[in-house]
Short mmCIF file of N, CA and C in Angstrom, two decimals:
data_model
loop_
_atom_site.label_atom_id
_atom_site.label_comp_id
_atom_site.label_asym_id
_atom_site.label_seq_id
_atom_site.Cartn_x
_atom_site.Cartn_y
_atom_site.Cartn_z
N UNK A 1 134.80 9.15 -22.36
CA UNK A 1 133.36 9.13 -22.29
C UNK A 1 132.88 7.76 -22.78
N UNK A 2 131.87 7.22 -22.13
CA UNK A 2 131.35 5.91 -22.51
C UNK A 2 130.53 6.00 -23.79
N UNK A 3 130.30 4.87 -24.39
CA UNK A 3 129.49 4.81 -25.61
C UNK A 3 128.07 5.33 -25.34
N UNK A 4 127.51 4.96 -24.22
CA UNK A 4 126.16 5.41 -23.88
C UNK A 4 126.12 6.94 -23.77
N UNK A 5 127.14 7.53 -23.16
CA UNK A 5 127.20 8.99 -23.04
C UNK A 5 127.38 9.65 -24.40
N UNK A 6 128.21 9.07 -25.24
CA UNK A 6 128.42 9.63 -26.58
C UNK A 6 127.12 9.60 -27.39
N UNK A 7 126.38 8.53 -27.30
CA UNK A 7 125.10 8.45 -28.02
C UNK A 7 124.13 9.49 -27.47
N UNK A 8 124.09 9.64 -26.17
CA UNK A 8 123.18 10.61 -25.54
C UNK A 8 123.49 12.04 -25.97
N UNK A 9 124.76 12.34 -26.23
CA UNK A 9 125.16 13.71 -26.57
C UNK A 9 125.26 13.98 -28.07
N UNK A 10 125.15 12.96 -28.89
CA UNK A 10 125.35 13.12 -30.33
C UNK A 10 124.22 13.89 -30.98
N UNK A 11 124.58 14.63 -32.03
CA UNK A 11 123.56 15.32 -32.82
C UNK A 11 122.98 14.34 -33.84
N UNK A 12 122.01 14.81 -34.63
CA UNK A 12 121.32 13.92 -35.57
C UNK A 12 122.29 13.27 -36.56
N UNK A 13 123.23 14.05 -37.10
CA UNK A 13 124.17 13.50 -38.06
C UNK A 13 125.06 12.45 -37.40
N UNK A 14 125.52 12.72 -36.20
CA UNK A 14 126.35 11.76 -35.47
C UNK A 14 125.59 10.47 -35.18
N UNK A 15 124.34 10.61 -34.79
CA UNK A 15 123.52 9.42 -34.52
C UNK A 15 123.27 8.62 -35.79
N UNK A 16 122.93 9.31 -36.88
CA UNK A 16 122.69 8.62 -38.14
C UNK A 16 123.96 7.92 -38.61
N UNK A 17 125.09 8.58 -38.48
CA UNK A 17 126.37 7.96 -38.88
C UNK A 17 126.70 6.78 -37.99
N UNK A 18 126.41 6.89 -36.71
CA UNK A 18 126.68 5.80 -35.78
C UNK A 18 125.85 4.56 -36.13
N UNK A 19 124.56 4.74 -36.33
CA UNK A 19 123.71 3.62 -36.71
C UNK A 19 124.08 3.05 -38.06
N UNK A 20 124.36 3.94 -39.02
CA UNK A 20 124.74 3.50 -40.35
C UNK A 20 126.06 2.75 -40.33
N UNK A 21 127.01 3.21 -39.53
CA UNK A 21 128.30 2.53 -39.43
C UNK A 21 128.14 1.13 -38.84
N UNK A 22 127.30 0.99 -37.83
CA UNK A 22 127.03 -0.35 -37.27
C UNK A 22 126.44 -1.26 -38.34
N UNK A 23 125.46 -0.76 -39.07
CA UNK A 23 124.83 -1.53 -40.13
C UNK A 23 125.84 -1.85 -41.23
N UNK A 24 126.65 -0.88 -41.60
CA UNK A 24 127.64 -1.05 -42.66
C UNK A 24 128.63 -2.16 -42.31
N UNK A 25 129.05 -2.21 -41.07
CA UNK A 25 129.99 -3.26 -40.65
C UNK A 25 129.35 -4.65 -40.70
N UNK A 26 128.03 -4.71 -40.62
CA UNK A 26 127.32 -6.00 -40.61
C UNK A 26 126.78 -6.41 -41.98
N UNK A 27 127.04 -5.63 -43.01
CA UNK A 27 126.59 -5.93 -44.37
C UNK A 27 126.99 -7.34 -44.83
N UNK A 28 128.18 -7.87 -44.46
CA UNK A 28 128.52 -9.22 -44.91
C UNK A 28 127.49 -10.28 -44.50
N UNK A 29 126.79 -10.05 -43.42
CA UNK A 29 125.77 -11.00 -42.98
C UNK A 29 124.53 -10.98 -43.87
N UNK A 30 124.36 -9.89 -44.60
CA UNK A 30 123.18 -9.71 -45.43
C UNK A 30 123.48 -9.97 -46.91
N UNK A 31 124.68 -10.40 -47.19
CA UNK A 31 125.05 -10.72 -48.57
C UNK A 31 125.26 -9.52 -49.45
N UNK A 32 125.54 -8.36 -48.84
CA UNK A 32 125.71 -7.15 -49.63
C UNK A 32 127.14 -6.87 -50.00
N UNK A 33 127.30 -6.08 -51.07
CA UNK A 33 128.64 -5.67 -51.45
C UNK A 33 129.04 -4.44 -50.64
N UNK A 34 130.29 -4.06 -50.79
CA UNK A 34 130.83 -2.98 -49.97
C UNK A 34 130.25 -1.60 -50.29
N UNK A 35 129.59 -1.45 -51.41
CA UNK A 35 129.10 -0.14 -51.82
C UNK A 35 127.60 0.05 -51.61
N UNK A 36 126.91 -0.95 -51.14
CA UNK A 36 125.45 -0.91 -51.07
C UNK A 36 124.92 0.24 -50.20
N UNK A 37 125.67 0.63 -49.18
CA UNK A 37 125.20 1.70 -48.30
C UNK A 37 125.84 3.06 -48.60
N UNK A 38 126.68 3.14 -49.63
CA UNK A 38 127.34 4.40 -49.97
C UNK A 38 126.36 5.56 -50.22
N UNK A 39 125.22 5.32 -50.88
CA UNK A 39 124.29 6.45 -51.06
C UNK A 39 123.81 7.04 -49.73
N UNK A 40 123.70 6.22 -48.70
CA UNK A 40 123.29 6.73 -47.39
C UNK A 40 124.39 7.58 -46.77
N UNK A 41 125.63 7.13 -46.91
CA UNK A 41 126.77 7.94 -46.43
C UNK A 41 126.81 9.28 -47.16
N UNK A 42 126.59 9.24 -48.47
CA UNK A 42 126.61 10.47 -49.26
C UNK A 42 125.50 11.42 -48.83
N UNK A 43 124.34 10.90 -48.53
CA UNK A 43 123.23 11.77 -48.10
C UNK A 43 123.52 12.41 -46.74
N UNK A 44 124.27 11.71 -45.88
CA UNK A 44 124.67 12.34 -44.61
C UNK A 44 125.67 13.46 -44.85
N UNK A 45 126.53 13.27 -45.82
CA UNK A 45 127.56 14.27 -46.11
C UNK A 45 126.95 15.55 -46.67
N UNK A 46 125.94 15.42 -47.52
CA UNK A 46 125.38 16.63 -48.14
C UNK A 46 123.99 17.00 -47.60
N UNK A 47 123.59 16.36 -46.51
CA UNK A 47 122.29 16.65 -45.89
C UNK A 47 121.11 16.46 -46.83
N UNK A 48 121.22 15.50 -47.74
CA UNK A 48 120.11 15.24 -48.66
C UNK A 48 119.22 14.12 -48.11
N UNK A 49 118.11 13.93 -48.77
CA UNK A 49 117.15 12.90 -48.38
C UNK A 49 117.78 11.52 -48.54
N UNK A 50 117.66 10.69 -47.52
CA UNK A 50 118.26 9.36 -47.64
C UNK A 50 117.23 8.26 -47.83
N UNK A 51 115.97 8.60 -47.93
CA UNK A 51 114.92 7.59 -48.02
C UNK A 51 115.04 6.74 -49.29
N UNK A 52 115.38 7.33 -50.43
CA UNK A 52 115.52 6.56 -51.67
C UNK A 52 116.69 5.58 -51.56
N UNK A 53 117.81 6.04 -51.01
CA UNK A 53 118.97 5.16 -50.82
C UNK A 53 118.67 4.04 -49.84
N UNK A 54 117.88 4.34 -48.83
CA UNK A 54 117.51 3.34 -47.84
C UNK A 54 116.64 2.25 -48.47
N UNK A 55 115.66 2.65 -49.24
CA UNK A 55 114.79 1.67 -49.89
C UNK A 55 115.57 0.81 -50.88
N UNK A 56 116.49 1.42 -51.60
CA UNK A 56 117.32 0.65 -52.55
C UNK A 56 118.19 -0.36 -51.80
N UNK A 57 118.76 0.05 -50.67
CA UNK A 57 119.57 -0.86 -49.86
C UNK A 57 118.73 -2.00 -49.32
N UNK A 58 117.55 -1.69 -48.85
CA UNK A 58 116.66 -2.74 -48.33
C UNK A 58 116.33 -3.77 -49.40
N UNK A 59 116.13 -3.31 -50.62
CA UNK A 59 115.84 -4.22 -51.72
C UNK A 59 117.04 -5.04 -52.14
N UNK A 60 118.23 -4.46 -52.01
CA UNK A 60 119.45 -5.15 -52.46
C UNK A 60 119.99 -6.15 -51.45
N UNK A 61 119.67 -5.94 -50.18
CA UNK A 61 120.23 -6.79 -49.13
C UNK A 61 119.24 -7.87 -48.74
N UNK A 62 119.66 -9.09 -48.90
CA UNK A 62 118.84 -10.23 -48.50
C UNK A 62 119.12 -10.59 -47.06
N UNK A 63 118.71 -11.76 -46.68
CA UNK A 63 118.92 -12.24 -45.32
C UNK A 63 120.11 -13.18 -45.22
N UNK A 64 120.89 -13.31 -46.29
CA UNK A 64 122.04 -14.21 -46.25
C UNK A 64 121.63 -15.64 -46.60
N UNK A 65 122.62 -16.46 -46.86
CA UNK A 65 122.36 -17.84 -47.25
C UNK A 65 121.81 -18.69 -46.11
N UNK A 66 122.34 -18.49 -44.92
CA UNK A 66 121.93 -19.30 -43.76
C UNK A 66 121.49 -18.36 -42.64
N UNK A 67 120.25 -17.98 -42.65
CA UNK A 67 119.82 -17.04 -41.63
C UNK A 67 119.92 -17.64 -40.23
N UNK A 68 120.57 -16.91 -39.38
CA UNK A 68 120.71 -17.28 -37.98
C UNK A 68 120.46 -16.04 -37.14
N UNK A 69 120.81 -16.11 -35.87
CA UNK A 69 120.57 -14.98 -34.98
C UNK A 69 121.32 -13.74 -35.41
N UNK A 70 122.59 -13.88 -35.79
CA UNK A 70 123.38 -12.72 -36.20
C UNK A 70 122.79 -12.07 -37.45
N UNK A 71 122.41 -12.88 -38.41
CA UNK A 71 121.82 -12.36 -39.64
C UNK A 71 120.48 -11.67 -39.36
N UNK A 72 119.70 -12.25 -38.48
CA UNK A 72 118.41 -11.65 -38.13
C UNK A 72 118.59 -10.29 -37.45
N UNK A 73 119.59 -10.19 -36.60
CA UNK A 73 119.88 -8.91 -35.95
C UNK A 73 120.29 -7.85 -36.97
N UNK A 74 121.13 -8.25 -37.92
CA UNK A 74 121.56 -7.31 -38.96
C UNK A 74 120.37 -6.87 -39.81
N UNK A 75 119.51 -7.80 -40.15
CA UNK A 75 118.33 -7.46 -40.95
C UNK A 75 117.41 -6.50 -40.19
N UNK A 76 117.27 -6.73 -38.88
CA UNK A 76 116.44 -5.82 -38.07
C UNK A 76 117.01 -4.41 -38.04
N UNK A 77 118.35 -4.30 -38.01
CA UNK A 77 118.97 -2.96 -38.05
C UNK A 77 118.55 -2.24 -39.32
N UNK A 78 118.63 -2.95 -40.45
CA UNK A 78 118.27 -2.35 -41.73
C UNK A 78 116.78 -2.01 -41.77
N UNK A 79 115.94 -2.95 -41.36
CA UNK A 79 114.49 -2.73 -41.40
C UNK A 79 114.04 -1.60 -40.48
N UNK A 80 114.75 -1.40 -39.38
CA UNK A 80 114.35 -0.38 -38.40
C UNK A 80 114.88 1.01 -38.73
N UNK A 81 115.72 1.14 -39.73
CA UNK A 81 116.28 2.46 -40.07
C UNK A 81 115.15 3.43 -40.38
N UNK A 82 115.20 4.60 -39.76
CA UNK A 82 114.14 5.58 -40.01
C UNK A 82 114.22 6.13 -41.44
N UNK A 83 113.07 6.50 -42.00
CA UNK A 83 113.01 7.03 -43.36
C UNK A 83 113.77 8.34 -43.48
N UNK A 84 113.94 9.03 -42.37
CA UNK A 84 114.66 10.30 -42.35
C UNK A 84 115.52 10.34 -41.08
N UNK A 85 116.80 10.66 -41.23
CA UNK A 85 117.68 10.67 -40.05
C UNK A 85 117.48 11.91 -39.18
N UNK A 86 116.35 11.98 -38.53
CA UNK A 86 116.02 13.15 -37.73
C UNK A 86 115.54 12.75 -36.33
N UNK A 87 115.87 13.59 -35.39
CA UNK A 87 115.35 13.60 -34.03
C UNK A 87 115.34 12.26 -33.31
N UNK A 88 114.26 12.03 -32.59
CA UNK A 88 114.18 10.89 -31.67
C UNK A 88 114.28 9.53 -32.36
N UNK A 89 113.72 9.41 -33.54
CA UNK A 89 113.75 8.12 -34.25
C UNK A 89 115.17 7.68 -34.52
N UNK A 90 116.03 8.60 -34.93
CA UNK A 90 117.40 8.22 -35.24
C UNK A 90 118.19 7.93 -33.96
N UNK A 91 117.86 8.56 -32.86
CA UNK A 91 118.52 8.27 -31.58
C UNK A 91 118.21 6.84 -31.13
N UNK A 92 116.94 6.48 -31.20
CA UNK A 92 116.53 5.12 -30.84
C UNK A 92 117.18 4.09 -31.76
N UNK A 93 117.21 4.40 -33.07
CA UNK A 93 117.81 3.49 -34.04
C UNK A 93 119.31 3.32 -33.80
N UNK A 94 120.01 4.42 -33.57
CA UNK A 94 121.46 4.35 -33.34
C UNK A 94 121.77 3.53 -32.10
N UNK A 95 120.99 3.72 -31.05
CA UNK A 95 121.21 2.96 -29.83
C UNK A 95 120.93 1.47 -30.06
N UNK A 96 119.84 1.17 -30.75
CA UNK A 96 119.52 -0.23 -31.04
C UNK A 96 120.56 -0.87 -31.94
N UNK A 97 121.08 -0.12 -32.91
CA UNK A 97 122.13 -0.63 -33.79
C UNK A 97 123.40 -0.92 -33.01
N UNK A 98 123.72 -0.06 -32.07
CA UNK A 98 124.90 -0.27 -31.23
C UNK A 98 124.81 -1.59 -30.48
N UNK A 99 123.69 -1.81 -29.83
CA UNK A 99 123.48 -3.03 -29.06
C UNK A 99 123.49 -4.25 -29.99
N UNK A 100 122.77 -4.16 -31.10
CA UNK A 100 122.68 -5.28 -32.04
C UNK A 100 124.04 -5.63 -32.62
N UNK A 101 124.82 -4.63 -32.98
CA UNK A 101 126.13 -4.89 -33.56
C UNK A 101 127.07 -5.54 -32.56
N UNK A 102 127.02 -5.10 -31.32
CA UNK A 102 127.83 -5.75 -30.28
C UNK A 102 127.39 -7.20 -30.08
N UNK A 103 126.08 -7.43 -30.10
CA UNK A 103 125.58 -8.81 -29.96
C UNK A 103 126.03 -9.67 -31.14
N UNK A 104 125.97 -9.12 -32.34
CA UNK A 104 126.41 -9.84 -33.53
C UNK A 104 127.88 -10.23 -33.41
N UNK A 105 128.69 -9.29 -33.01
CA UNK A 105 130.12 -9.58 -32.87
C UNK A 105 130.37 -10.61 -31.77
N UNK A 106 129.59 -10.55 -30.71
CA UNK A 106 129.72 -11.54 -29.64
C UNK A 106 129.33 -12.94 -30.13
N UNK A 107 128.26 -13.02 -30.90
CA UNK A 107 127.80 -14.30 -31.45
C UNK A 107 128.85 -14.90 -32.37
N UNK A 108 129.46 -14.06 -33.20
CA UNK A 108 130.38 -14.54 -34.22
C UNK A 108 131.81 -14.74 -33.73
N UNK A 109 132.13 -14.24 -32.56
CA UNK A 109 133.50 -14.34 -32.06
C UNK A 109 133.81 -15.76 -31.63
N UNK A 110 134.70 -16.45 -32.35
CA UNK A 110 134.99 -17.84 -31.98
C UNK A 110 135.70 -17.95 -30.63
N UNK A 111 136.33 -16.88 -30.19
CA UNK A 111 137.04 -16.91 -28.91
C UNK A 111 136.20 -16.39 -27.76
N UNK A 112 135.02 -15.87 -28.08
CA UNK A 112 134.22 -15.21 -27.07
C UNK A 112 133.17 -16.10 -26.44
N UNK A 113 132.55 -15.56 -25.45
CA UNK A 113 131.47 -16.24 -24.74
C UNK A 113 130.16 -15.64 -25.23
N UNK A 114 129.43 -16.37 -26.05
CA UNK A 114 128.19 -15.85 -26.64
C UNK A 114 127.13 -15.56 -25.59
N UNK A 115 127.26 -16.14 -24.41
CA UNK A 115 126.26 -15.93 -23.37
C UNK A 115 126.51 -14.65 -22.57
N UNK A 116 127.75 -14.16 -22.59
CA UNK A 116 128.08 -12.95 -21.82
C UNK A 116 127.44 -11.73 -22.46
N UNK A 117 126.99 -10.79 -21.65
CA UNK A 117 126.33 -9.60 -22.16
C UNK A 117 127.33 -8.49 -22.44
N UNK A 118 127.29 -7.97 -23.66
CA UNK A 118 128.13 -6.83 -24.02
C UNK A 118 127.37 -5.52 -23.79
N UNK A 119 126.06 -5.62 -23.58
CA UNK A 119 125.25 -4.42 -23.43
C UNK A 119 125.76 -3.53 -22.30
N UNK A 120 126.06 -4.10 -21.16
CA UNK A 120 126.51 -3.30 -20.03
C UNK A 120 127.90 -2.73 -20.26
N UNK A 121 128.68 -3.35 -21.14
CA UNK A 121 130.03 -2.86 -21.44
C UNK A 121 130.01 -1.52 -22.16
N UNK A 122 128.88 -1.15 -22.71
CA UNK A 122 128.78 0.14 -23.39
C UNK A 122 128.98 1.29 -22.42
N UNK A 123 128.88 1.00 -21.13
CA UNK A 123 129.07 2.02 -20.10
C UNK A 123 130.54 2.24 -19.76
N UNK A 124 131.43 1.27 -20.10
CA UNK A 124 132.81 1.39 -19.66
C UNK A 124 133.80 0.84 -20.66
N UNK A 125 134.89 0.30 -20.15
CA UNK A 125 136.00 -0.16 -20.96
C UNK A 125 135.79 -1.52 -21.58
N UNK A 126 136.87 -2.03 -22.19
CA UNK A 126 136.81 -3.28 -22.94
C UNK A 126 137.46 -4.45 -22.21
N UNK A 127 137.92 -4.24 -20.98
CA UNK A 127 138.56 -5.34 -20.25
C UNK A 127 137.60 -6.51 -20.06
N UNK A 128 138.14 -7.70 -20.28
CA UNK A 128 137.34 -8.90 -20.13
C UNK A 128 136.49 -9.25 -21.34
N UNK A 129 136.49 -8.40 -22.35
CA UNK A 129 135.71 -8.67 -23.56
C UNK A 129 136.56 -9.46 -24.54
N UNK A 130 135.90 -10.23 -25.38
CA UNK A 130 136.62 -10.93 -26.43
C UNK A 130 137.17 -9.90 -27.42
N UNK A 131 138.22 -10.23 -28.16
CA UNK A 131 138.85 -9.26 -29.06
C UNK A 131 137.92 -8.69 -30.13
N UNK A 132 137.08 -9.51 -30.70
CA UNK A 132 136.19 -9.04 -31.76
C UNK A 132 135.17 -8.04 -31.22
N UNK A 133 134.61 -8.32 -30.06
CA UNK A 133 133.62 -7.43 -29.44
C UNK A 133 134.29 -6.14 -28.97
N UNK A 134 135.46 -6.25 -28.37
CA UNK A 134 136.19 -5.06 -27.91
C UNK A 134 136.52 -4.13 -29.08
N UNK A 135 136.93 -4.71 -30.20
CA UNK A 135 137.23 -3.90 -31.38
C UNK A 135 135.98 -3.20 -31.90
N UNK A 136 134.85 -3.90 -31.88
CA UNK A 136 133.60 -3.28 -32.33
C UNK A 136 133.20 -2.14 -31.40
N UNK A 137 133.35 -2.33 -30.11
CA UNK A 137 133.04 -1.26 -29.16
C UNK A 137 133.93 -0.04 -29.42
N UNK A 138 135.22 -0.27 -29.65
CA UNK A 138 136.14 0.84 -29.94
C UNK A 138 135.74 1.55 -31.24
N UNK A 139 135.33 0.79 -32.24
CA UNK A 139 134.91 1.41 -33.51
C UNK A 139 133.68 2.30 -33.30
N UNK A 140 132.73 1.82 -32.51
CA UNK A 140 131.53 2.62 -32.26
C UNK A 140 131.88 3.93 -31.56
N UNK A 141 132.75 3.85 -30.58
CA UNK A 141 133.18 5.06 -29.86
C UNK A 141 133.91 6.00 -30.81
N UNK A 142 134.80 5.45 -31.63
CA UNK A 142 135.57 6.28 -32.57
C UNK A 142 134.67 7.01 -33.54
N UNK A 143 133.67 6.34 -34.09
CA UNK A 143 132.75 6.99 -35.04
C UNK A 143 132.05 8.16 -34.37
N UNK A 144 131.53 7.96 -33.17
CA UNK A 144 130.83 9.05 -32.48
C UNK A 144 131.78 10.19 -32.12
N UNK A 145 133.00 9.87 -31.71
CA UNK A 145 133.98 10.92 -31.39
C UNK A 145 134.36 11.71 -32.64
N UNK A 146 134.52 11.04 -33.76
CA UNK A 146 134.85 11.72 -35.01
C UNK A 146 133.76 12.72 -35.40
N UNK A 147 132.51 12.29 -35.30
CA UNK A 147 131.42 13.18 -35.67
C UNK A 147 131.25 14.31 -34.67
N UNK A 148 131.45 14.03 -33.39
CA UNK A 148 131.33 15.08 -32.38
C UNK A 148 132.44 16.11 -32.54
N UNK A 149 133.63 15.65 -32.89
CA UNK A 149 134.76 16.56 -32.99
C UNK A 149 134.92 17.26 -34.32
N UNK A 150 134.39 16.65 -35.39
CA UNK A 150 134.65 17.20 -36.72
C UNK A 150 133.40 17.42 -37.56
N UNK A 151 132.24 17.10 -37.04
CA UNK A 151 130.99 17.28 -37.79
C UNK A 151 131.02 16.52 -39.10
N UNK A 152 130.52 17.16 -40.16
CA UNK A 152 130.45 16.51 -41.47
C UNK A 152 131.83 16.11 -41.97
N UNK A 153 132.86 16.84 -41.59
CA UNK A 153 134.21 16.50 -42.02
C UNK A 153 134.68 15.17 -41.43
N UNK A 154 134.07 14.72 -40.35
CA UNK A 154 134.43 13.44 -39.74
C UNK A 154 133.80 12.24 -40.43
N UNK A 155 132.88 12.48 -41.36
CA UNK A 155 132.19 11.37 -42.03
C UNK A 155 133.14 10.49 -42.83
N UNK A 156 134.10 11.08 -43.51
CA UNK A 156 135.03 10.29 -44.33
C UNK A 156 135.81 9.32 -43.46
N UNK A 157 136.32 9.82 -42.34
CA UNK A 157 137.08 8.95 -41.43
C UNK A 157 136.16 7.92 -40.78
N UNK A 158 134.94 8.30 -40.46
CA UNK A 158 133.98 7.35 -39.90
C UNK A 158 133.70 6.22 -40.89
N UNK A 159 133.59 6.56 -42.16
CA UNK A 159 133.40 5.54 -43.19
C UNK A 159 134.61 4.62 -43.26
N UNK A 160 135.82 5.19 -43.14
CA UNK A 160 137.04 4.37 -43.14
C UNK A 160 137.05 3.39 -41.97
N UNK A 161 136.64 3.85 -40.79
CA UNK A 161 136.56 2.99 -39.60
C UNK A 161 135.56 1.87 -39.84
N UNK A 162 134.44 2.22 -40.43
CA UNK A 162 133.40 1.23 -40.72
C UNK A 162 133.88 0.21 -41.75
N UNK A 163 134.57 0.68 -42.77
CA UNK A 163 135.09 -0.21 -43.81
C UNK A 163 136.06 -1.22 -43.22
N UNK A 164 136.93 -0.76 -42.34
CA UNK A 164 137.87 -1.66 -41.66
C UNK A 164 137.12 -2.73 -40.87
N UNK A 165 136.10 -2.34 -40.14
CA UNK A 165 135.30 -3.28 -39.37
C UNK A 165 134.55 -4.27 -40.24
N UNK A 166 134.06 -3.79 -41.40
CA UNK A 166 133.35 -4.67 -42.32
C UNK A 166 134.29 -5.74 -42.86
N UNK A 167 135.52 -5.36 -43.16
CA UNK A 167 136.50 -6.34 -43.65
C UNK A 167 136.78 -7.41 -42.60
N UNK A 168 136.89 -6.98 -41.36
CA UNK A 168 137.12 -7.94 -40.27
C UNK A 168 135.93 -8.89 -40.16
N UNK A 169 134.73 -8.34 -40.15
CA UNK A 169 133.55 -9.20 -40.00
C UNK A 169 133.37 -10.11 -41.21
N UNK A 170 133.70 -9.61 -42.41
CA UNK A 170 133.61 -10.45 -43.61
C UNK A 170 134.54 -11.65 -43.46
N UNK A 171 135.74 -11.45 -42.93
CA UNK A 171 136.69 -12.56 -42.72
C UNK A 171 136.14 -13.54 -41.69
N UNK A 172 135.53 -13.04 -40.62
CA UNK A 172 134.95 -13.91 -39.60
C UNK A 172 133.81 -14.73 -40.19
N UNK A 173 132.95 -14.09 -40.96
CA UNK A 173 131.81 -14.77 -41.59
C UNK A 173 132.33 -15.84 -42.57
N UNK A 174 133.36 -15.51 -43.31
CA UNK A 174 133.94 -16.47 -44.25
C UNK A 174 134.52 -17.68 -43.54
N UNK A 175 135.27 -17.45 -42.46
CA UNK A 175 135.81 -18.57 -41.66
C UNK A 175 134.70 -19.42 -41.08
N UNK A 176 133.67 -18.77 -40.61
CA UNK A 176 132.52 -19.47 -40.03
C UNK A 176 131.84 -20.36 -41.08
N UNK A 177 131.68 -19.84 -42.29
CA UNK A 177 131.05 -20.59 -43.37
C UNK A 177 131.91 -21.80 -43.77
N UNK A 178 133.23 -21.61 -43.80
CA UNK A 178 134.13 -22.73 -44.14
C UNK A 178 134.07 -23.80 -43.05
N UNK A 179 133.91 -23.37 -41.79
CA UNK A 179 133.83 -24.30 -40.68
C UNK A 179 132.58 -25.16 -40.72
N UNK A 180 131.50 -24.62 -41.28
CA UNK A 180 130.23 -25.35 -41.39
C UNK A 180 130.22 -26.30 -42.58
N UNK A 181 131.01 -25.94 -43.59
CA UNK A 181 130.93 -26.66 -44.84
C UNK A 181 131.70 -27.90 -44.89
#
């Protein structure tokens, strides 16, 4: 099933986890530590209110040292997060986070073509995509499949997938910063 189809069929928790996972993988662009979004993951696990955790994350995450297009996209993901992971708002947010995260990975991929569109790739496979973007697309699909197949029990594995992606992006951001310096 394509990423677009998975998003269309996901329930509220799956959509919230999908958007949160995209944002979580992009935290290195916002200067955040690895735990800054944990309260939001916890609220998805126990169905509690996530608005307080969201506001705290917004306050803790800056725009990074050198704001560029990738950083601006990551900040927009955070700013656009709905106050409550419910219904249509979370579906729109998850879809926008998916597109933004793919764009971020395309921008940051030193081997990729920043001008090529990854948006249409959400409909199909990863052939012809740069390795960083293809890996991000696979992570997005995996998170949605985990939540669709395991519900709340899939959240732990979805967080693990997101953590792996965050480490990869942190390394890319670090190499990029060394290249500028």
